[in-house]
Amino acid sequence: MAETRTEALHHNAEGLDIQAPEAVLSSLANAQIEAAKAVHGAIPAIAAAAEIIASRLKSGGKLAYAAAGSSGLMALADALELPGTFGIQRDRIAILIAGGGEAFKTLAGGPEDDTEEASAAVAAADIGKGDCLIAVSASGSTPYAVRAIEDARRRGAATIAIANNRYAPLLRLADIAILLETPPELIAGSTRMGAGTAQKIALNMLSTLAAIHLGHVHDGYMVNLMADNIKLRDRAARIVAAVSGRDKDEAARLLEKSGGVVKTAILLAAGAASADAAEKILEGTGHKLRPALSAIEGSKGRNASVLIKTEPEKGQQGD
């Protein structure tokens, strides 16, 4: 069997164990930079995958992540942050990690070979038609990830694969294949480093672009965030103030009036008659803030036109 890139020896690895600490760290840092650059080649595939994710979530489907080992940790980090950052409901996100809850204590290697566990996890999460599953594996041949994507596809879900080796089985099975062709690891096979870095970047890009498609981002602001702590409530107020042009105290008042919903607060600042009216405007624009703001401005313009047309001309007022 031909050696895969994720198992090959890095060209700077010779004598690594006898090099000065600063030299080792410099090589490690440079290897991370090399790995990050590999993501650029996957941009078209990431863009296509983000469209699929957005369409499934918009239609009421679930987004599932399936992985093992360090790839599982990369998937877990991305999945867990989606509700807080972009307001995606937690029950719409499924995390399938080899070993289940025990993986968070030991991250043992054995469960990644357990295909029956993968099948059971897909079934328990009820992944099927209308949903989307992302399978992540550095080698692209991890049995758990491969079985998960096979079962998800058989059940009618859209499938996305992320792997770091060209011609990996996982990539061949998916509807969208995201190849992150990272260089060999400085510590051969230690894919928690370069491969994991590239996976983390790709997953961040993927979920962020999907959120943009869903209208959860306006300019550079997360306008659908879930403000459930002091820091995020303060951030929500700053976002409302920045987008609406109101001061922070007024933004906080509007947020309270909106029930803590950032988009609604911004529309109230723009002239929406009530929180309910703002919600109806958002429903009409697919919950996208920019066209909702345009709708309010357009409404103001139409109202002004009516007033201009109906106001009597000078000299024609009654006595």
mmCIF file of C-alpha atoms in Angstrom:
data_model
loop_
_atom_site.group_PDB
_atom_site.id
_atom_site.type_symbol
_atom_site.label_atom_id
_atom_site.label_comp_id
_atom_site.label_asym_id
_atom_site.label_seq_id
_atom_site.Cartn_x
_atom_site.Cartn_y
_atom_site.Cartn_z
ATOM 1 C CA MET A 1 0.000 0.000 0.000
ATOM 2 C CA ALA A 2 1.353 3.422 -0.976
ATOM 3 C CA GLU A 3 2.240 5.654 1.951
ATOM 4 C CA THR A 4 -0.296 8.429 2.506
ATOM 5 C CA ARG A 5 0.740 12.037 3.020
ATOM 6 C CA THR A 6 -0.605 12.069 6.562
ATOM 7 C CA GLU A 7 1.742 9.193 7.478
ATOM 8 C CA ALA A 8 4.816 10.376 5.546
ATOM 9 C CA LEU A 9 7.834 12.057 7.142
ATOM 10 C CA HIS A 10 8.160 15.831 6.831
ATOM 11 C CA HIS A 11 11.222 17.082 4.976
ATOM 12 C CA ASN A 12 12.345 19.066 8.046
ATOM 13 C CA ALA A 13 11.936 16.203 10.522
ATOM 14 C CA GLU A 14 15.432 14.697 10.350
ATOM 15 C CA GLY A 15 17.290 15.266 13.620
ATOM 16 C CA LEU A 16 14.250 16.974 15.145
ATOM 17 C CA ASP A 17 14.847 15.372 18.538
ATOM 18 C CA ILE A 18 18.341 16.861 18.862
ATOM 19 C CA GLN A 19 17.605 20.364 17.624
ATOM 20 C CA ALA A 20 17.476 23.425 19.863
ATOM 21 C CA PRO A 21 14.012 24.122 21.341
ATOM 22 C CA GLU A 22 13.674 27.368 19.382
ATOM 23 C CA ALA A 23 14.464 25.552 16.130
ATOM 24 C CA VAL A 24 11.875 22.862 16.873
ATOM 25 C CA LEU A 25 9.221 25.458 17.650
ATOM 26 C CA SER A 26 10.061 27.411 14.515
ATOM 27 C CA SER A 27 9.615 24.261 12.424
ATOM 28 C CA LEU A 28 6.319 23.497 14.167
ATOM 29 C CA ALA A 29 5.018 27.013 13.522
ATOM 30 C CA ASN A 30 6.060 26.922 9.871
ATOM 31 C CA ALA A 31 4.409 23.519 9.426
ATOM 32 C CA GLN A 32 1.140 24.975 10.727
ATOM 33 C CA ILE A 33 1.383 27.814 8.224
ATOM 34 C CA GLU A 34 2.019 25.339 5.396
ATOM 35 C CA ALA A 35 -1.021 23.335 6.459
ATOM 36 C CA ALA A 36 -3.242 26.408 6.585
ATOM 37 C CA LYS A 37 -2.296 27.304 3.005
ATOM 38 C CA ALA A 38 -3.699 23.973 1.826
ATOM 39 C CA VAL A 39 -7.223 25.230 2.514
ATOM 40 C CA HIS A 40 -7.078 27.675 -0.411
ATOM 41 C CA GLY A 41 -7.258 24.846 -2.928
ATOM 42 C CA ALA A 42 -10.515 23.652 -1.381
ATOM 43 C CA ILE A 43 -12.392 26.964 -1.578
ATOM 44 C CA PRO A 44 -14.674 25.965 -4.504
ATOM 45 C CA ALA A 45 -15.692 22.742 -2.751
ATOM 46 C CA ILE A 46 -16.244 24.550 0.557
ATOM 47 C CA ALA A 47 -18.461 27.093 -1.216
ATOM 48 C CA ALA A 48 -20.575 24.337 -2.769
ATOM 49 C CA ALA A 49 -20.864 22.521 0.554
ATOM 50 C CA ALA A 50 -21.939 25.696 2.389
ATOM 51 C CA GLU A 51 -24.833 26.138 -0.049
ATOM 52 C CA ILE A 52 -26.043 22.614 0.663
ATOM 53 C CA ILE A 53 -25.827 23.108 4.430
ATOM 54 C CA ALA A 54 -27.703 26.404 4.251
ATOM 55 C CA SER A 55 -30.457 24.955 2.073
ATOM 56 C CA ARG A 56 -30.980 21.969 4.401
ATOM 57 C CA LEU A 57 -31.072 24.119 7.537
ATOM 58 C CA LYS A 58 -33.377 26.655 5.884
ATOM 59 C CA SER A 59 -35.789 23.848 4.992
ATOM 60 C CA GLY A 60 -35.898 22.611 8.578
ATOM 61 C CA GLY A 61 -33.289 19.856 8.297
ATOM 62 C CA LYS A 62 -30.473 18.940 10.646
ATOM 63 C CA LEU A 63 -26.721 19.322 10.282
ATOM 64 C CA ALA A 64 -24.678 16.383 11.587
ATOM 65 C CA TYR A 65 -20.937 15.995 12.099
ATOM 66 C CA ALA A 66 -19.317 12.536 12.201
ATOM 67 C CA ALA A 67 -15.668 11.931 13.078
ATOM 68 C CA ALA A 68 -13.191 10.199 15.385
ATOM 69 C CA GLY A 69 -10.098 11.202 17.340
ATOM 70 C CA SER A 70 -8.640 14.662 16.777
ATOM 71 C CA SER A 71 -10.851 15.145 13.711
ATOM 72 C CA GLY A 72 -13.776 14.592 16.054
ATOM 73 C CA LEU A 73 -12.523 17.375 18.305
ATOM 74 C CA MET A 74 -12.320 19.747 15.325
ATOM 75 C CA ALA A 75 -15.889 18.845 14.344
ATOM 76 C CA LEU A 76 -17.069 19.167 17.935
ATOM 77 C CA ALA A 77 -15.607 22.672 18.300
ATOM 78 C CA ASP A 78 -17.357 23.879 15.163
ATOM 79 C CA ALA A 79 -20.694 22.264 15.951
ATOM 80 C CA LEU A 80 -20.943 23.431 19.559
ATOM 81 C CA GLU A 81 -20.370 27.071 18.652
ATOM 82 C CA LEU A 82 -23.083 27.340 15.989
ATOM 83 C CA PRO A 83 -26.008 28.002 18.362
ATOM 84 C CA GLY A 84 -24.254 30.734 20.339
ATOM 85 C CA THR A 85 -22.594 32.435 17.379
ATOM 86 C CA PHE A 86 -25.322 32.178 14.770
ATOM 87 C CA GLY A 87 -28.465 31.298 16.694
ATOM 88 C CA ILE A 88 -28.946 27.912 15.040
ATOM 89 C CA GLN A 89 -31.167 25.794 17.290
ATOM 90 C CA ARG A 90 -29.257 23.187 19.248
ATOM 91 C CA ASP A 91 -31.708 20.448 18.310
ATOM 92 C CA ARG A 92 -30.802 21.020 14.648
ATOM 93 C CA ILE A 93 -27.153 20.073 15.282
ATOM 94 C CA ALA A 94 -26.041 16.460 15.770
ATOM 95 C CA ILE A 95 -22.515 15.476 16.832
ATOM 96 C CA LEU A 96 -21.497 11.863 16.175
ATOM 97 C CA ILE A 97 -18.071 11.146 17.651
ATOM 98 C CA ALA A 98 -16.505 7.693 17.898
ATOM 99 C CA GLY A 99 -16.653 6.511 21.483
ATOM 100 C CA GLY A 100 -19.556 8.786 22.390
ATOM 101 C CA GLY A 101 -19.361 10.671 25.685
ATOM 102 C CA GLU A 102 -16.406 8.566 26.829
ATOM 103 C CA ALA A 103 -14.334 10.104 24.021
ATOM 104 C CA PHE A 104 -14.263 13.389 25.931
ATOM 105 C CA LYS A 105 -12.345 11.668 28.741
ATOM 106 C CA THR A 106 -9.934 9.340 26.957
ATOM 107 C CA LEU A 107 -10.173 9.861 23.164
ATOM 108 C CA ALA A 108 -9.252 6.183 22.824
ATOM 109 C CA GLY A 109 -8.305 4.966 19.347
ATOM 110 C CA GLY A 110 -10.328 1.762 19.283
ATOM 111 C CA PRO A 111 -13.796 3.268 18.740
ATOM 112 C CA GLU A 112 -12.753 4.767 15.390
ATOM 113 C CA ASP A 113 -12.871 1.212 13.976
ATOM 114 C CA ASP A 114 -16.380 0.559 15.318
ATOM 115 C CA THR A 115 -18.613 0.712 12.258
ATOM 116 C CA GLU A 116 -21.603 -0.636 14.162
ATOM 117 C CA GLU A 117 -21.372 2.278 16.578
ATOM 118 C CA ALA A 118 -21.341 4.650 13.600
ATOM 119 C CA SER A 119 -24.481 3.072 12.155
ATOM 120 C CA ALA A 120 -26.213 3.234 15.513
ATOM 121 C CA ALA A 121 -25.249 6.905 15.941
ATOM 122 C CA VAL A 122 -26.637 7.874 12.519
ATOM 123 C CA ALA A 123 -29.869 6.038 13.270
ATOM 124 C CA ALA A 124 -30.189 7.513 16.786
ATOM 125 C CA ALA A 125 -29.746 11.034 15.407
ATOM 126 C CA ASP A 126 -32.406 10.190 12.811
ATOM 127 C CA ILE A 127 -30.273 11.522 9.971
ATOM 128 C CA GLY A 128 -32.125 11.216 6.678
ATOM 129 C CA LYS A 129 -33.798 13.018 3.823
ATOM 130 C CA GLY A 130 -33.621 16.783 4.247
ATOM 131 C CA ASP A 131 -30.554 16.611 6.494
ATOM 132 C CA CYS A 132 -26.829 17.015 5.845
ATOM 133 C CA LEU A 133 -23.894 15.094 7.332
ATOM 134 C CA ILE A 134 -20.263 16.224 7.355
ATOM 135 C CA ALA A 135 -17.746 13.412 7.869
ATOM 136 C CA VAL A 136 -14.201 14.404 8.837
ATOM 137 C CA SER A 137 -11.116 12.179 8.745
ATOM 138 C CA ALA A 138 -7.478 13.126 8.173
ATOM 139 C CA SER A 139 -6.662 9.810 6.502
ATOM 140 C CA GLY A 140 -10.037 9.726 4.771
ATOM 141 C CA SER A 141 -10.353 6.033 5.587
ATOM 142 C CA THR A 142 -11.411 6.000 9.255
ATOM 143 C CA PRO A 143 -14.028 3.198 9.464
ATOM 144 C CA TYR A 144 -16.332 5.179 11.787
ATOM 145 C CA ALA A 145 -16.455 8.196 9.439
ATOM 146 C CA VAL A 146 -16.776 6.038 6.323
ATOM 147 C CA ARG A 147 -19.695 4.037 7.728
ATOM 148 C CA ALA A 148 -21.420 7.198 8.955
ATOM 149 C CA ILE A 149 -21.318 8.771 5.527
ATOM 150 C CA GLU A 150 -22.446 5.525 3.869
ATOM 151 C CA ASP A 151 -25.439 5.222 6.177
ATOM 152 C CA ALA A 152 -26.356 8.909 5.936
ATOM 153 C CA ARG A 153 -26.300 8.743 2.163
ATOM 154 C CA ARG A 154 -28.357 5.561 2.126
ATOM 155 C CA ARG A 155 -30.939 7.267 4.336
ATOM 156 C CA GLY A 156 -31.233 10.191 1.895
ATOM 157 C CA ALA A 157 -29.086 12.844 3.566
ATOM 158 C CA ALA A 158 -26.736 15.134 1.665
ATOM 159 C CA THR A 159 -23.117 14.272 2.454
ATOM 160 C CA ILE A 160 -19.909 16.285 2.730
ATOM 161 C CA ALA A 161 -16.474 14.751 3.319
ATOM 162 C CA ILE A 162 -13.354 16.472 4.626
ATOM 163 C CA ALA A 163 -10.070 14.560 4.326
ATOM 164 C CA ASN A 164 -6.366 15.287 3.959
ATOM 165 C CA ASN A 165 -5.357 12.492 1.578
ATOM 166 C CA ARG A 166 -6.143 12.510 -2.125
ATOM 167 C CA TYR A 167 -8.136 9.471 -3.385
ATOM 168 C CA ALA A 168 -9.402 8.766 0.145
ATOM 169 C CA PRO A 169 -12.487 6.495 0.285
ATOM 170 C CA LEU A 170 -14.380 9.124 2.279
ATOM 171 C CA LEU A 171 -14.005 11.666 -0.527
ATOM 172 C CA ARG A 172 -15.307 9.232 -3.132
ATOM 173 C CA LEU A 173 -18.449 8.540 -1.103
ATOM 174 C CA ALA A 174 -19.574 12.132 -0.541
ATOM 175 C CA ASP A 175 -21.759 14.451 -2.579
ATOM 176 C CA ILE A 176 -19.173 17.188 -1.952
ATOM 177 C CA ALA A 177 -15.528 16.235 -1.376
ATOM 178 C CA ILE A 178 -13.301 18.752 0.424
ATOM 179 C CA LEU A 179 -9.652 17.755 0.008
ATOM 180 C CA LEU A 180 -7.235 19.537 2.331
ATOM 181 C CA GLU A 181 -3.950 18.293 0.915
ATOM 182 C CA THR A 182 -1.729 19.258 3.824
ATOM 183 C CA PRO A 183 2.005 18.431 3.835
ATOM 184 C CA PRO A 184 3.313 15.510 5.918
ATOM 185 C CA GLU A 185 3.282 16.201 9.653
ATOM 186 C CA LEU A 186 6.483 17.240 11.383
ATOM 187 C CA ILE A 187 5.727 14.321 13.706
ATOM 188 C CA ALA A 188 4.704 11.711 11.152
ATOM 189 C CA GLY A 189 1.050 10.715 11.504
ATOM 190 C CA SER A 190 0.286 13.231 14.273
ATOM 191 C CA THR A 191 -2.669 14.723 12.440
ATOM 192 C CA ARG A 192 -3.781 16.750 15.446
ATOM 193 C CA MET A 193 -1.255 19.285 14.149
ATOM 194 C CA GLY A 194 -1.235 20.331 10.470
ATOM 195 C CA ALA A 195 -4.182 18.257 9.267
ATOM 196 C CA GLY A 196 -6.225 19.282 12.292
ATOM 197 C CA THR A 197 -5.386 22.955 11.759
ATOM 198 C CA ALA A 198 -6.552 22.782 8.143
ATOM 199 C CA GLN A 199 -9.725 20.962 9.179
ATOM 200 C CA LYS A 200 -10.497 23.615 11.800
ATOM 201 C CA ILE A 201 -10.041 26.399 9.263
ATOM 202 C CA ALA A 202 -12.165 24.628 6.642
ATOM 203 C CA LEU A 203 -14.956 23.896 9.116
ATOM 204 C CA ASN A 204 -14.960 27.520 10.301
ATOM 205 C CA MET A 205 -15.171 28.712 6.705
ATOM 206 C CA LEU A 206 -17.887 26.210 5.863
ATOM 207 C CA SER A 207 -20.211 26.993 8.759
ATOM 208 C CA THR A 208 -19.615 30.749 8.529
ATOM 209 C CA LEU A 209 -20.487 30.876 4.829
ATOM 210 C CA ALA A 210 -23.586 28.757 5.471
ATOM 211 C CA ALA A 211 -24.597 31.227 8.202
ATOM 212 C CA ILE A 212 -24.096 34.127 5.786
ATOM 213 C CA HIS A 213 -26.388 32.397 3.270
ATOM 214 C CA LEU A 214 -28.990 32.026 6.032
ATOM 215 C CA GLY A 215 -28.882 35.741 6.858
ATOM 216 C CA HIS A 216 -27.172 35.339 10.210
ATOM 217 C CA VAL A 217 -24.415 37.830 9.323
ATOM 218 C CA HIS A 218 -24.794 41.515 8.398
ATOM 219 C CA ASP A 219 -21.615 43.297 7.334
ATOM 220 C CA GLY A 220 -19.188 41.822 9.871
ATOM 221 C CA TYR A 221 -21.730 41.371 12.651
ATOM 222 C CA MET A 222 -23.298 38.162 14.018
ATOM 223 C CA VAL A 223 -26.855 39.499 14.013
ATOM 224 C CA ASN A 224 -28.417 36.175 15.000
ATOM 225 C CA LEU A 225 -26.270 35.484 18.054
ATOM 226 C CA MET A 226 -27.748 33.951 21.182
ATOM 227 C CA ALA A 227 -26.992 36.468 23.946
ATOM 228 C CA ASP A 228 -27.008 34.210 26.991
ATOM 229 C CA ASN A 229 -24.273 35.759 29.126
ATOM 230 C CA ILE A 230 -22.983 39.194 30.135
ATOM 231 C CA LYS A 231 -20.364 39.352 27.406
ATOM 232 C CA LEU A 232 -22.803 38.411 24.640
ATOM 233 C CA ARG A 233 -25.543 40.750 25.894
ATOM 234 C CA ASP A 234 -23.012 43.561 25.765
ATOM 235 C CA ARG A 235 -21.960 42.441 22.267
ATOM 236 C CA ALA A 236 -25.591 42.357 21.143
ATOM 237 C CA ALA A 237 -26.099 45.941 22.333
ATOM 238 C CA ARG A 238 -22.948 47.063 20.535
ATOM 239 C CA ILE A 239 -24.114 45.357 17.332
ATOM 240 C CA VAL A 240 -27.521 47.046 17.475
ATOM 241 C CA ALA A 241 -25.848 50.405 18.133
ATOM 242 C CA ALA A 242 -23.345 49.976 15.303
ATOM 243 C CA VAL A 243 -25.885 48.905 12.675
ATOM 244 C CA SER A 244 -28.665 51.305 13.704
ATOM 245 C CA GLY A 245 -26.560 54.337 14.564
ATOM 246 C CA ARG A 246 -28.203 54.623 17.996
ATOM 247 C CA ASP A 247 -26.236 54.995 21.204
ATOM 248 C CA LYS A 248 -25.600 51.946 23.348
ATOM 249 C CA ASP A 249 -28.196 52.790 26.002
ATOM 250 C CA GLU A 250 -30.890 53.136 23.362
ATOM 251 C CA ALA A 251 -29.686 49.921 21.726
ATOM 252 C CA ALA A 252 -30.042 48.111 25.064
ATOM 253 C CA ARG A 253 -33.592 49.467 25.452
ATOM 254 C CA LEU A 254 -34.518 48.291 21.964
ATOM 255 C CA LEU A 255 -33.035 44.881 22.691
ATOM 256 C CA GLU A 256 -35.189 44.602 25.792
ATOM 257 C CA LYS A 257 -38.233 45.576 23.731
ATOM 258 C CA SER A 258 -37.333 42.947 21.119
ATOM 259 C CA GLY A 259 -36.938 40.162 23.654
ATOM 260 C CA GLY A 260 -33.188 40.116 23.075
ATOM 261 C CA VAL A 261 -33.437 39.508 19.326
ATOM 262 C CA VAL A 262 -30.764 41.582 17.570
ATOM 263 C CA LYS A 263 -32.382 41.770 14.131
ATOM 264 C CA THR A 264 -35.721 42.798 15.610
ATOM 265 C CA ALA A 265 -34.071 45.502 17.726
ATOM 266 C CA ILE A 266 -32.325 46.906 14.651
ATOM 267 C CA LEU A 267 -35.601 47.015 12.722
ATOM 268 C CA LEU A 268 -37.290 48.771 15.629
ATOM 269 C CA ALA A 269 -34.542 51.384 15.472
ATOM 270 C CA ALA A 270 -35.151 51.695 11.723
ATOM 271 C CA GLY A 271 -38.833 52.421 12.224
ATOM 272 C CA ALA A 272 -40.707 49.143 12.561
ATOM 273 C CA ALA A 273 -43.963 49.778 14.435
ATOM 274 C CA SER A 274 -43.508 46.906 16.882
ATOM 275 C CA ALA A 275 -41.524 43.766 17.550
ATOM 276 C CA ASP A 276 -44.302 41.735 15.897
ATOM 277 C CA ALA A 277 -44.211 43.977 12.834
ATOM 278 C CA ALA A 278 -40.448 43.579 12.641
ATOM 279 C CA GLU A 279 -40.791 39.798 12.832
ATOM 280 C CA LYS A 280 -43.278 39.828 9.948
ATOM 281 C CA ILE A 281 -40.894 41.900 7.848
ATOM 282 C CA LEU A 282 -38.086 39.426 8.579
ATOM 283 C CA GLU A 283 -40.302 36.498 7.638
ATOM 284 C CA GLY A 284 -40.930 38.173 4.294
ATOM 285 C CA THR A 285 -37.210 38.521 3.604
ATOM 286 C CA GLY A 286 -36.169 35.045 4.684
ATOM 287 C CA HIS A 287 -34.885 36.497 7.971
ATOM 288 C CA LYS A 288 -32.247 38.512 6.132
ATOM 289 C CA LEU A 289 -31.643 41.887 7.730
ATOM 290 C CA ARG A 290 -30.446 43.949 4.759
ATOM 291 C CA PRO A 291 -33.574 43.483 2.602
ATOM 292 C CA ALA A 292 -35.697 43.945 5.735
ATOM 293 C CA LEU A 293 -34.086 47.335 6.331
ATOM 294 C CA SER A 294 -34.628 48.193 2.664
ATOM 295 C CA ALA A 295 -38.297 47.239 3.011
ATOM 296 C CA ILE A 296 -38.724 49.666 5.912
ATOM 297 C CA GLU A 297 -36.959 52.451 4.013
ATOM 298 C CA GLY A 298 -39.114 51.721 0.982
ATOM 299 C CA SER A 299 -42.223 51.852 3.125
ATOM 300 C CA LYS A 300 -41.170 55.229 4.498
ATOM 301 C CA GLY A 301 -40.693 56.482 0.959
ATOM 302 C CA ARG A 302 -44.133 55.275 -0.122
ATOM 303 C CA ASN A 303 -45.770 56.903 2.893
ATOM 304 C CA ALA A 304 -44.013 60.174 2.133
ATOM 305 C CA SER A 305 -45.217 60.028 -1.484
ATOM 306 C CA VAL A 306 -48.793 59.545 -0.324
ATOM 307 C CA LEU A 307 -48.532 62.583 1.955
ATOM 308 C CA ILE A 308 -47.067 64.714 -0.833
ATOM 309 C CA LYS A 309 -49.806 63.702 -3.279
ATOM 310 C CA THR A 310 -52.697 64.224 -0.838
ATOM 311 C CA GLU A 311 -51.514 67.494 0.726
ATOM 312 C CA PRO A 312 -53.424 70.457 -0.821
ATOM 313 C CA GLU A 313 -51.333 72.819 -2.900
ATOM 314 C CA LYS A 314 -50.647 76.308 -1.589
ATOM 315 C CA GLY A 315 -53.468 78.675 -2.343
ATOM 316 C CA GLN A 316 -56.056 75.862 -2.531
ATOM 317 C CA GLN A 317 -56.710 75.455 1.178
ATOM 318 C CA GLY A 318 -60.242 76.073 2.310
ATOM 319 C CA ASP A 319 -61.157 79.374 4.004
#
